[in-house]
Every structure is written in structure tokens, then in C-alpha cells.
Amino acid sequence: MRPETLNPLFAETESLEGVGPKLKKPLEKLGLTRVRDLAYHLPDRFVQRRAVSDLDEPNVGEQIVVALTVIEHRASPNNRAPHRVLAQDAKGNVCALVYFGKASYTARKLLPQGEKRWVAGKLEQYDQWLQIVHPDHVAEDSAGLMGNLVEPVYSLAEGLTQPKVANLVHQALERAPELPEWIERGVLDRHKWPAWRDALILAHRGEHPEARDRLAYDELLANSLALMLVKDANRRRRGQPLVGDGRLRGKLALPFPLTGAQRRSIGEIEGDLAQQSPMLRLLQGDVGSGKTVVALEAMLIAVEAGAQAAMLAPTEILARQHYETLRAMAGPTGVNVALLTGRDKGRARESILMGLVDGSIDVIVGTHAIFQDSVAYRNLGLVVIDEQHKFGVSQRLLLTQKGRVTPHVLAMTATPIPRTLRLAEFGEMDVSQLDEMPPGRQAIDTRVVALDRLADVIDGLARHLEAGNQAYWVCPMVRGSETETEDLAAAETRFATLKARFGDAAVLVHGQLKPELKDAAMERFASGQAKLLVATTVIEVGVDVPNATLMVIEQAERFGLAQLHQLRGRVGRGSAKSVCLLLRGEALSETGRERLALMRETQDGFRLAEEDLRLRGGGELLGTRQSGDTPFRVADLEQITRLLPIAHDDARLLVERDGGLASARGEAARTLLYLFERDWGVQLLRGG
Ligand code: ADP
Ligand code: MG
């Protein structure tokens, strides 16, 4: 149970003065649903204001505080024009205070004609007019404004203003209790970190630069600690040692020798499977590095040992593709492979469920459907999860609660993740790396092209399709962001253009399509009926289409290098493969282009991921959410890179020494886990 001290922080925002149903919405839009969220809504930056006695003094563009007397209100003649309030300083210089939309009502209240008011905001010039658009503050006396010339700037949503948010943050901070210290004394001293509550207050004031680091560290520590507890609990769980005798693997007639990396990974997995405690392993390898065979070998070990194996895919179509690949490869072994998706209903579904219960099905491939409550296994020994990044830790935990004994878990991902981020997301797992490509893979010809050559690119695409090939066209889409609608509109517009040229040969797939429609479109492309797939997300191009040997990536500057690399890995296995990175004009002049040039130079996904992190503080790696968010909201990428390794070691030591979190520091650390809602970690505590 959550410690009572935290209750005030977990109260709804509506418990704060001034928050009703109307304010709740914009707050939610910012992800602020509880008092705690407001306390952690740290300023984006700070403004330094200058108090001036008159408007002769400051320069346009400056943030000022000045006393003005209201001369008159000039109401907007129509809805689009702003409401202007003319006001003058002590010398008679006139300035317009400009309000758009509904804010004009407030303006009338705040700025009565003939009265003197202290106004804070950014001075601008519009024609000959001096103006302040939407002043940040209007006050009757100077005290509050002059006393605090450094001011936080918070990110806002429509319906919120700086003073309003500042006020709510202030209330939230007042409710913040003193909490026991979960960071070791030595670490605190070394970094000069203040206590938790002080750190919060200081961070909002922009004082004490280390304060913010401490808050980030808290979050990183909470995450690492929870993952370490998962790992620790897993180690103590009773799993099922799976030792195969090789009889099935011996019958596999692979048309190629395994790469060294594949053999090494299989060896690592084999070692884990033989243990009593369940495996938690991540298999990381670029697209095309041959993860499927590794998974198959692992599943055959499980079956040889008398258990069943399940493979979980993120979409139906990927599940079907895996099913077909595995069934073909496993053919000579006589192993019974089945497919189960949400689409299977009635008798077909019943018979599969029966097969799982009676054990006649050895290997099941499917979507989430294979883990529904109604699905029971005779003896599930191994779960393989493809495209791991789609599943969070808590989902991973749920999966492992399926069997009588905890199954072994092998997660697979093609996303090259730099080491630090990997610790953040998969810190509880061991890692196998497929760092060697099967021989015979052709390098991909990668070009960077300006968007104003779009017509040429489309002509090239037409020639490519006429020659009997297929192609992808990728438009970025940032999910859950302000620009989501715009992004979707852009993708639809582009699709319309392409459809005008290529007719029914072009299909569009985006995240907001109904699953059935999406599947139907994907199938038309995978089967070769459709020649051009216009897609907005990475996962939609996850299906292998050997004939699709060209990919155009629009607004490539918005993708991270690692992501671009993952995308381009999807182009088919033909001989002439090419990827065209289309850039908007403004991106061409930026260093963006230099960065993208790296894409031509190297096919090494890890190098690209590390470069991403180095060049852009990784911002872009996660900028488009497609590659999966960091699990953090306080720590930024720079802080993650710098502080996560320390937090991770700290967490490991703590769990080694005090796995039950029973010491004083352990108790404090429990509070920390609740504070950051990593309480699934607490539930796994030893003896708890
Ligand atoms: P991933 O899932 O890692 O993207 P796949 O498992 O789909 O890659 O493998 C990509 C292709 O490479 C498949 O056609 C597979 O049969 C082939 N392949 C896998 N391992 C080897 C190997 N050792 N030598 C040659 N080809 C291989
Ligand atoms: Mg694959």
C-alpha cells in the first residue's frame, strides 16, 4: 500500500483551489492529473525581467515590468482582430496591451479605464506601436512583481496561463511533505544535492542548478530499482529447467549455416533455459540479422524438453507471417505449429484452444489473443515476444504469470538502443546481440534528396513500379502530440497525390485506421496486389515484402538515425535496394543533412544510435514517438545519459544488500517507488 505521507500528492488536481472541470481538461492535456504531477511540472525555462520606470528605457524584445495607466479599451470589430487596451507610462508614452479571443473579457476586468496597473510582459513593436501581447502579469501593486524578477516559464495548454499554472504549482508544492531520504549520504554530498522537497522548490525557482539533477536522479533510481526488483524476484521464482536432447533441432534442414552471432545467441539462450529460474533475455539485432531462426531453435529446445512455446507478435499480419515462416522451417521436425489471432472465432478457435490444453500443439504463434484468460496451456515453457519495444515492463510481467510455473521469456527487438537507454527500458534483462549480418546482404544505397525534387522522386518511383517492383513511402507521424492531426493530414494529402498517379496500386496505412482495414491494406501489399504502401508508422512496414526494394522516407529529418536505419532495413531482399531520404528545404541547410549523410556511410545500427545520442542529445531518437518513449518524465536525455548508470549501480547494490527493502533506506526507497508509480516493484519484494 502507498505510504500515507504520499496521499496529498496523489490527490486529484481538482482538490487544488481554483481547479474545476474546466481547468481539469487542459491540465490533463499536459499529463497533469494529480497534485504530484503539478509539483513535477518543472519550468521549461526562466525569464529575467527588468523593472523600468518608462518605455523610453527598454529595447523592443525585452521582458519588462512597468507601471501603466489605462487610457481606453478598443474592442475587436470582429472575432479575428484582437482587443487592444491603450495605456501610457509616466512620461506619456503609449503602449497597446493586446488580447486575442476570450482573453478580452479578462482584459476588461484587469485593466479598468483610468487606473494604474503594473504590467509584466515582452515589449514588442508593431508598425509604430509599442505593444505587449497577452501580458504575463497585471497587478495593482508592484510588490509581487518587483520582488521576483526571475520567473519560471511553464509549458501550457489552451485555457492555461503562466500565472495560473504558477499558482497551481505553488499550491502543489505546499502540499509536498518532507520525505525520508532514499539517496545515500555519500552520493548526495558528492553531487551537492538538496533534500527532495527542497530540490523541488528550488527547481521551480531556477535556483541551485543541482536541484533538477536530484529530481531526475530520483526518477532514474525508482526505475532502476523496480527493474532490479523484477530481476531479483525472477531469480527466486520457480521456473522449469528446459534441457533439449537435440532430436528436433537435428532435423532442421536450414538452407544456410548459422552466423557466429546466431550460434552464440542460441548458446546463451540454451544456457538460460537449462536453469531453474526463468530466463529474461533480450535478443537485439538489426532487421535481417536472422532473429527468427534463433527464436525457432529456442522454441525447439522447449519442445524437446516436453514443453510448449508461444510467439507473440504485435500485429495480426506479422503473426501470420511468423507462423508461415516457422511452419515452413520447422516442417522436417514434425513439430505442430498453430496460429491464433483475434480473428479466429468459433470452431477453429475452439480446436486451437483444445490443442493448447491437451498439448498436441507444440508451438503457438499469435497476437495478444494467445494470452487471454480463456487460453490455457498444458505446459507453457517459453514465451518469445517479437518487437519487444511495444510491450512495457508491466505487460512483460503479466505474460509470465500465465503458466503454472513461470515460463522463460525471450524478447526480440530490431531497434538499436544505446546502452544507457537499454538499461532504462530493459534493465532487468540479459542481452544477446546479433551483431553480425548473414552473408550476401547488399548494402542499401541511401540518398538524401530535397523535397523540391519531389516530382523527380515520384518519376523514379513510377519507373521502379513499372519494372515490376514494390515500394514503401513513409511519412512521419508523432502520436499523441499536438501535431498529430497535422501529420495525419500531411500523410493523407501525400497519399492523394500518389493515388492520383498510381491509382489502386497505392494503399495507405496509418495508426488510426480500424484494425480490419489496416490488415486488409497490408495484405494487399504483402500479396503483391498493391505496389506502393504509404505508411505513417514504423510497425506498419514491419512485414517482409521481398519485392519492395525502394523506400522513400519523407521529412527524414524528423526521424532518429536509429529509427531511419530500422526503417530502411525493411526494404526487400532484392539486389538493387535503395532508400531516398526526402528533406524539407529548411532541414537541408541545417546540420541535419550532415547527420543524415552518416546514414550513407554506415549500416551499423548501433553506431547510428550512439551518434544520435551524441549529436542531438538523443532528442530526436525519441522525438517521434514511434521508437518508444523513454519511461521518464522528469529526466531528460542528457540526464539519463549522465545519471542512469550511477542510479543503476546504486539500485543494484541496494537490492543486493537489502533485497526486502527493510532497512531505513529501503523503507525510504519504497516511498520512492510509489512516488514514481513503480510500485509493481514493491509487490515483488522478498517475503512481501
Ligand atoms: P530478422 O527477424 O532479424 O529481421 P529474419 O529472421 O527474418 O531477420 O531473417 C532475415 C532473412 O535472412 C531470412 O530470409 C532468413 O531466412 C535469412 N537468414 C537468417 N539467418 C541466415 C544465415 N545465417 N545465413 C543466411 N541467411 C539467413
Ligand atoms: Mg523479424
Short mmCIF file of C-alpha atoms in Angstrom, two decimals, residues 5-179:
data_model
loop_
_atom_site.label_atom_id
_atom_site.label_comp_id
_atom_site.label_asym_id
_atom_site.label_seq_id
_atom_site.Cartn_x
_atom_site.Cartn_y
_atom_site.Cartn_z
CA THR A 5 2.59 10.56 3.56
CA LEU A 6 2.19 10.47 -0.19
CA ASN A 7 -1.58 10.77 -0.19
CA PRO A 8 -1.71 14.56 -0.54
CA LEU A 9 0.49 14.26 -3.63
CA PHE A 10 -1.75 11.67 -5.20
CA ALA A 11 -4.93 13.68 -4.76
CA GLU A 12 -6.61 14.76 -7.99
CA THR A 13 -5.77 18.21 -9.33
CA GLU A 14 -9.38 19.16 -8.63
CA SER A 15 -8.53 19.17 -4.96
CA LEU A 16 -6.47 22.31 -5.61
CA GLU A 17 -8.09 25.66 -5.20
CA GLY A 18 -9.31 27.06 -8.50
CA VAL A 19 -9.36 23.77 -10.39
CA GLY A 20 -12.78 22.67 -11.60
CA PRO A 21 -13.94 20.58 -14.51
CA LYS A 22 -12.97 23.40 -16.88
CA LEU A 23 -9.32 23.61 -15.89
CA LYS A 24 -9.03 19.89 -15.48
CA LYS A 25 -9.09 19.33 -19.23
CA PRO A 26 -6.12 21.46 -20.26
CA LEU A 27 -4.20 20.11 -17.29
CA GLU A 28 -4.88 16.58 -18.43
CA LYS A 29 -3.68 17.51 -21.85
CA LEU A 30 -0.33 18.24 -20.26
CA GLY A 31 -0.44 14.90 -18.46
CA LEU A 32 -1.19 16.59 -15.14
CA THR A 33 -3.86 14.62 -13.34
CA ARG A 34 -2.62 14.68 -9.79
CA VAL A 35 -1.06 17.11 -7.37
CA ARG A 36 2.22 15.27 -7.75
CA ASP A 37 2.23 15.89 -11.49
CA LEU A 38 1.98 19.62 -10.88
CA ALA A 39 4.76 19.54 -8.33
CA TYR A 40 6.87 17.87 -11.01
CA HIS A 41 5.74 20.18 -13.80
CA LEU A 42 9.13 21.82 -13.94
CA PRO A 43 9.68 25.09 -15.81
CA ASP A 44 10.84 24.85 -19.40
CA ARG A 45 12.99 27.90 -18.83
CA PHE A 46 13.12 31.16 -16.90
CA VAL A 47 12.68 34.74 -17.91
CA GLN A 48 14.66 37.51 -16.38
CA ARG A 49 12.61 40.69 -16.29
CA ARG A 50 13.79 44.24 -15.97
CA ALA A 51 11.83 46.75 -13.96
CA VAL A 52 11.69 50.04 -15.89
CA SER A 53 10.23 53.39 -14.97
CA ASP A 54 9.20 54.28 -18.51
CA LEU A 55 9.12 52.89 -22.04
CA ASP A 56 11.99 55.08 -23.33
CA GLU A 57 14.35 52.87 -21.47
CA PRO A 58 13.94 49.28 -22.62
CA ASN A 59 14.55 47.79 -26.02
CA VAL A 60 11.97 46.03 -28.06
CA GLY A 61 12.07 42.32 -27.35
CA GLU A 62 12.87 42.74 -23.67
CA GLN A 63 10.90 41.27 -20.81
CA ILE A 64 9.87 44.20 -18.65
CA VAL A 65 7.81 45.27 -15.68
CA VAL A 66 6.37 48.76 -15.95
CA ALA A 67 3.61 50.85 -14.38
CA LEU A 68 0.99 51.93 -16.92
CA THR A 69 -2.25 53.90 -16.72
CA VAL A 70 -5.14 52.63 -18.81
CA ILE A 71 -6.38 55.17 -21.35
CA GLU A 72 -9.04 53.29 -23.28
CA HIS A 73 -10.27 49.91 -24.49
CA ARG A 74 -10.61 49.35 -28.22
CA ALA A 75 -12.83 46.34 -28.64
CA SER A 76 -12.31 44.00 -31.54
CA PRO A 77 -14.51 44.94 -34.52
CA ASN A 78 -14.76 41.28 -35.47
CA ASN A 79 -13.80 37.94 -34.00
CA ARG A 80 -10.41 37.76 -35.59
CA ALA A 81 -8.96 41.11 -34.65
CA PRO A 82 -7.60 41.46 -31.12
CA HIS A 83 -8.89 43.57 -28.29
CA ARG A 84 -6.49 46.46 -27.64
CA VAL A 85 -6.03 48.32 -24.40
CA LEU A 86 -4.16 51.59 -24.78
CA ALA A 87 -2.12 52.56 -21.74
CA GLN A 88 0.59 55.09 -21.01
CA ASP A 89 3.68 55.28 -18.86
CA ALA A 90 4.66 58.15 -16.53
CA LYS A 91 6.08 60.12 -19.47
CA GLY A 92 3.03 59.68 -21.65
CA ASN A 93 4.48 57.00 -23.97
CA VAL A 94 1.60 54.90 -25.22
CA CYS A 95 1.65 51.13 -25.41
CA ALA A 96 -1.07 48.73 -26.56
CA LEU A 97 -1.87 45.72 -24.44
CA VAL A 98 -3.20 43.19 -26.90
CA TYR A 99 -5.62 40.36 -26.14
CA PHE A 100 -6.94 37.72 -28.52
CA GLY A 101 -10.15 35.74 -28.25
CA LYS A 102 -11.80 35.22 -24.93
CA ALA A 103 -8.91 36.84 -23.09
CA SER A 104 -10.54 40.21 -23.88
CA TYR A 105 -13.09 39.60 -21.11
CA THR A 106 -10.29 39.25 -18.62
CA ALA A 107 -8.66 42.36 -20.01
CA ARG A 108 -11.71 44.45 -19.14
CA LYS A 109 -11.66 43.21 -15.59
CA LEU A 110 -7.92 43.53 -15.06
CA LEU A 111 -7.45 46.91 -16.68
CA PRO A 112 -10.17 49.39 -15.72
CA GLN A 113 -10.03 52.66 -17.59
CA GLY A 114 -8.11 55.42 -15.80
CA GLU A 115 -6.45 53.07 -13.32
CA LYS A 116 -2.76 52.45 -12.83
CA ARG A 117 -1.51 48.87 -13.11
CA TRP A 118 1.84 47.09 -13.01
CA VAL A 119 2.25 45.12 -16.21
CA ALA A 120 4.83 42.43 -16.97
CA GLY A 121 5.44 41.01 -20.43
CA LYS A 122 7.51 41.14 -23.55
CA LEU A 123 7.70 44.53 -25.23
CA GLU A 124 7.19 44.39 -28.99
CA GLN A 125 6.81 46.79 -31.83
CA TYR A 126 4.00 46.58 -34.39
CA ASP A 127 4.16 49.28 -37.04
CA GLN A 128 4.76 52.39 -34.95
CA TRP A 129 3.02 50.90 -31.95
CA LEU A 130 4.67 49.59 -28.87
CA GLN A 131 2.74 46.62 -27.65
CA ILE A 132 2.65 43.79 -25.16
CA VAL A 133 0.68 40.78 -26.37
CA HIS A 134 -1.08 38.90 -23.58
CA PRO A 135 0.86 40.39 -20.66
CA ASP A 136 2.08 37.69 -18.29
CA HIS A 137 1.01 39.68 -15.25
CA VAL A 138 -1.22 42.61 -14.46
CA ALA A 139 -1.13 43.66 -10.80
CA GLU A 140 -2.49 46.50 -8.71
CA ASP A 141 0.72 46.95 -6.78
CA SER A 142 4.34 46.35 -7.52
CA ALA A 143 5.26 44.14 -4.59
CA GLY A 144 4.79 40.69 -6.13
CA LEU A 145 6.29 41.62 -9.46
CA MET A 146 9.33 43.56 -8.33
CA GLY A 147 10.24 41.04 -5.70
CA ASN A 148 10.53 38.24 -8.21
CA LEU A 149 12.14 39.29 -11.44
CA VAL A 150 13.26 35.78 -12.37
CA GLU A 151 10.19 33.90 -13.42
CA PRO A 152 9.56 30.32 -14.46
CA VAL A 153 8.02 29.64 -17.84
CA TYR A 154 5.86 26.53 -17.85
CA SER A 155 4.59 24.64 -20.83
CA LEU A 156 0.91 25.43 -21.25
CA ALA A 157 -2.15 24.11 -22.99
CA GLU A 158 -5.06 26.19 -24.26
CA GLY A 159 -7.02 27.56 -21.34
CA LEU A 160 -3.99 27.90 -19.07
CA THR A 161 -1.84 30.93 -18.37
CA GLN A 162 1.55 31.27 -16.73
CA PRO A 163 0.21 32.83 -13.53
CA LYS A 164 -2.46 30.16 -13.27
CA VAL A 165 -0.01 27.31 -13.64
CA ALA A 166 2.45 29.02 -11.30
CA ASN A 167 -0.29 29.30 -8.72
CA LEU A 168 -1.23 25.63 -9.02
CA VAL A 169 2.40 24.58 -8.82
CA HIS A 170 2.74 26.70 -5.72
CA GLN A 171 -0.24 25.01 -4.10
CA ALA A 172 1.12 21.60 -5.07
CA LEU A 173 4.49 22.39 -3.52
CA GLU A 174 2.81 23.50 -0.31
CA ARG A 175 1.27 20.07 -0.04
CA ALA A 176 4.55 18.28 -0.66
CA PRO A 177 5.60 16.58 2.57
CA GLU A 178 9.14 16.07 3.80
CA LEU A 179 10.10 12.58 2.70
#
